[in-house]
Short mmCIF file of C-alpha atoms and ligand atoms in Angstrom, two decimals:
data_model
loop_
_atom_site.label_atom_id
_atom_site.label_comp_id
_atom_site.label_asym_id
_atom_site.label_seq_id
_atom_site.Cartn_x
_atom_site.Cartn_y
_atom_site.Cartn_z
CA UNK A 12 352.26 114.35 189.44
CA UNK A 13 350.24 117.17 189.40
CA UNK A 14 346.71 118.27 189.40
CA UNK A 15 345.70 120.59 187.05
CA UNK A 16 341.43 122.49 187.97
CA UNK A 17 340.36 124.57 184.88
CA UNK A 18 337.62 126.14 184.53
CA UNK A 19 336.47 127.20 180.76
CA UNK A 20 333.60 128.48 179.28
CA UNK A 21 330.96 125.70 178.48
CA UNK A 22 331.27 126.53 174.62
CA UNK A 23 334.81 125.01 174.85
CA UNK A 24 334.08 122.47 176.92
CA UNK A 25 333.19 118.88 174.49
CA UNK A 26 336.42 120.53 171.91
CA UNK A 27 339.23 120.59 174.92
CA UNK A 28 337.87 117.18 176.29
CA UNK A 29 338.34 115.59 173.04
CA UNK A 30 341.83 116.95 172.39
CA UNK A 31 343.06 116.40 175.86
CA UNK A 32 341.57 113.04 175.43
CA UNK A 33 343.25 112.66 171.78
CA UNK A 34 346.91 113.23 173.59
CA UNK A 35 346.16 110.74 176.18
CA UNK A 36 345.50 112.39 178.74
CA UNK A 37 342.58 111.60 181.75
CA UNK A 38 340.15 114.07 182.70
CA UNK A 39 337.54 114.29 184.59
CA UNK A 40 334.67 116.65 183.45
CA UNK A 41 332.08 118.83 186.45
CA UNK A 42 329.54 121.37 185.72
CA UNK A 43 330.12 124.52 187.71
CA UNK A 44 328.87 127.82 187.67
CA UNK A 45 330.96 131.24 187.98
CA UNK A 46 330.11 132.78 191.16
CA UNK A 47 330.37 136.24 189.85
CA UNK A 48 328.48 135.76 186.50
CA UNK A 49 326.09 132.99 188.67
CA UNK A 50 325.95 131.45 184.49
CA UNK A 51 327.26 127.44 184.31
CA UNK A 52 331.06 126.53 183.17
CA UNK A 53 333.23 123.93 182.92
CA UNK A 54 335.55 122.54 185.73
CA UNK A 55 338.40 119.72 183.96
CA UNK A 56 340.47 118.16 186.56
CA UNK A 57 343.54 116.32 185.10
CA UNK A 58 345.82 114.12 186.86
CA UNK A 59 349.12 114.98 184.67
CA UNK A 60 352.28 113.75 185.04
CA UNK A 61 355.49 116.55 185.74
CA UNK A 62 356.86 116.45 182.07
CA UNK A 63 353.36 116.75 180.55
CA UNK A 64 352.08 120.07 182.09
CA UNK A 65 353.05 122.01 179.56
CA UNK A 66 351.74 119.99 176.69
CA UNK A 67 348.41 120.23 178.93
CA UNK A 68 348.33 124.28 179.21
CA UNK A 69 349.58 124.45 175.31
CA UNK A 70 346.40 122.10 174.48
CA UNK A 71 344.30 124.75 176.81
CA UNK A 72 345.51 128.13 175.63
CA UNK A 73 344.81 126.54 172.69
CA UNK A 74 341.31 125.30 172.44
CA UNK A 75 339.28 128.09 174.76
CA UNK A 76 339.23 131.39 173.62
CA UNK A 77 338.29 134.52 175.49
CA UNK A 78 334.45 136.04 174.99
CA UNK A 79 333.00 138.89 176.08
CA UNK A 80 329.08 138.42 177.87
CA UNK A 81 326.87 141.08 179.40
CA UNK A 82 325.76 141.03 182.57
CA UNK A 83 324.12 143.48 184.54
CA UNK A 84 325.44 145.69 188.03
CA UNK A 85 323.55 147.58 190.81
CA UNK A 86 323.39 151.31 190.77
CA UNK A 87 321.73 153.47 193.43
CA UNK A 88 318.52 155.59 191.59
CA UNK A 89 319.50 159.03 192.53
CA UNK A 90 316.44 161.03 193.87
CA UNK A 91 314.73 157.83 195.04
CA UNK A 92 313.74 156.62 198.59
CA UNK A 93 316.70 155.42 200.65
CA UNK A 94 317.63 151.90 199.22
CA UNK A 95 316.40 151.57 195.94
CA UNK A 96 318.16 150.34 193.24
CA UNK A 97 318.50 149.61 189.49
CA UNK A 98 320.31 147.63 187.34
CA UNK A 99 322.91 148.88 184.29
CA UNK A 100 324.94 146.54 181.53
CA UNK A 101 328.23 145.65 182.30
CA UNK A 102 330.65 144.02 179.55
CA UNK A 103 333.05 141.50 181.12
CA UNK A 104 335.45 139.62 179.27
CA UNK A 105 335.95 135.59 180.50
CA UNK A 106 337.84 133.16 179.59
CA UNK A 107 339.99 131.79 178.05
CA UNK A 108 340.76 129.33 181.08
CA UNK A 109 341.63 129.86 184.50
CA UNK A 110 344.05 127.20 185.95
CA UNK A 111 344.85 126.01 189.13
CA UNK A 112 348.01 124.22 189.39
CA UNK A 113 348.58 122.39 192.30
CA UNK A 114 351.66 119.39 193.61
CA UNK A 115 350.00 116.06 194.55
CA UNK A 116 351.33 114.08 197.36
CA UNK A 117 350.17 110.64 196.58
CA UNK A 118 348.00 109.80 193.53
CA UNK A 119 346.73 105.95 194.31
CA UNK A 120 344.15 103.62 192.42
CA UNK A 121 342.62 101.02 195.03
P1 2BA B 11 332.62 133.97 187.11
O1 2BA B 11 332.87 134.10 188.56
O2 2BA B 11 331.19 133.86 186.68
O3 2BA B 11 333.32 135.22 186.39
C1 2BA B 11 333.14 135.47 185.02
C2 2BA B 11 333.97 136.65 184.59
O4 2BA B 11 333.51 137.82 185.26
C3 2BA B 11 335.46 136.53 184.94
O5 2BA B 11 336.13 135.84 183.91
C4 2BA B 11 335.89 138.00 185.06
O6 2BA B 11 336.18 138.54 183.79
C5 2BA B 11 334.63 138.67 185.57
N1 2BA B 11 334.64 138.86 187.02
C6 2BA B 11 334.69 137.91 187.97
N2 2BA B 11 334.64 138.44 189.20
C7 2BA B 11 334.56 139.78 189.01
C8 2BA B 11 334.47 140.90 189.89
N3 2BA B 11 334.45 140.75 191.21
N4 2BA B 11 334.40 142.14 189.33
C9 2BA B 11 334.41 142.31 187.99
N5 2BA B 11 334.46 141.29 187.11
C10 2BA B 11 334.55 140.05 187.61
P2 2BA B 11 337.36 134.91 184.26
O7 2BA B 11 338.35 135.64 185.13
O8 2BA B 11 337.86 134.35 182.97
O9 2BA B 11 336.78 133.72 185.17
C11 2BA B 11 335.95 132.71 184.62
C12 2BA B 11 335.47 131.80 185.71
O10 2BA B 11 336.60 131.19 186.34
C13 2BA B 11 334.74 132.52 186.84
O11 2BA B 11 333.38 132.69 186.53
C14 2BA B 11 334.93 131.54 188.01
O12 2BA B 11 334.02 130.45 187.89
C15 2BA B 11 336.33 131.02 187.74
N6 2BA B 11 337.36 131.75 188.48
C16 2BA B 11 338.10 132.79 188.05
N7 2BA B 11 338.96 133.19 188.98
C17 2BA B 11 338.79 132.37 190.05
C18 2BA B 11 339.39 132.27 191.35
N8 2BA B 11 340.40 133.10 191.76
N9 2BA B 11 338.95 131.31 192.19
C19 2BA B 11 337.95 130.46 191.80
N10 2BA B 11 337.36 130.50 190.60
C20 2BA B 11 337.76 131.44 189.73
#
């Protein structure tokens, strides 16, 4: 077995569970937030057996698209007193899922 983290964009979130859901699949569903954007996601962990991992990441590509959000980065003001700063628009692209894909030693129910 493997475990399979993803994080996707909230927007994809309730349509992936579903379908995941819909092939039989478990999941378990955690509200995150990107540490780079600081903005809330979507952490799935699934418990997937060997032969399945494909059909998972197929379901994944699938299901959460890529966006593109603005956010904003520091800039030094030129000509200002040492250590001031502003802010300018960034574009960053996210999504569509990043997966962590990772061997399980033991996976018990008690
Ligand atoms: P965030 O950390 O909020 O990042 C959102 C998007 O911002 C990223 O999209 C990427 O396009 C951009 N980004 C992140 N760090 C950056 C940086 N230092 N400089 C410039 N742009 C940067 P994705 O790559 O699709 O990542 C979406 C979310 O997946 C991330 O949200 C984070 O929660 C998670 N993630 C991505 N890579 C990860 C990693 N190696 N370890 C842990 N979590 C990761």
């Amino acid at each position: 077995m493997k475990l399979i983290i993803a994080i996707v964009q909230d927007e994809d979130s309730s349509k992936l569970l579903s379908k995941l859901m819909q092939i039989g699949l478990s999941v378990t569903k955690l509200a995150t937030t990107g540490g780079f954007l600081r903005a809330g996601n979507t952490t799935l962990l699934l418990g997937v057996e060997e032969d399945r991992i494909q059909e998972a990441i197929h379901v994944i590509e699938t299901v959460c698209k890529s966006r593109k959000t603005m956010t904003s980065a520091p800039a030094a003001l030129t000509g200002m007193t040492h250590g001031e700063y502003t802010t300018y628009p960034v574009e960053v692209t996210v999504g569509g899922a990043t997966l962590f894909i990772l061997s399980i030693e033991q996976f018990l129910k008690v």
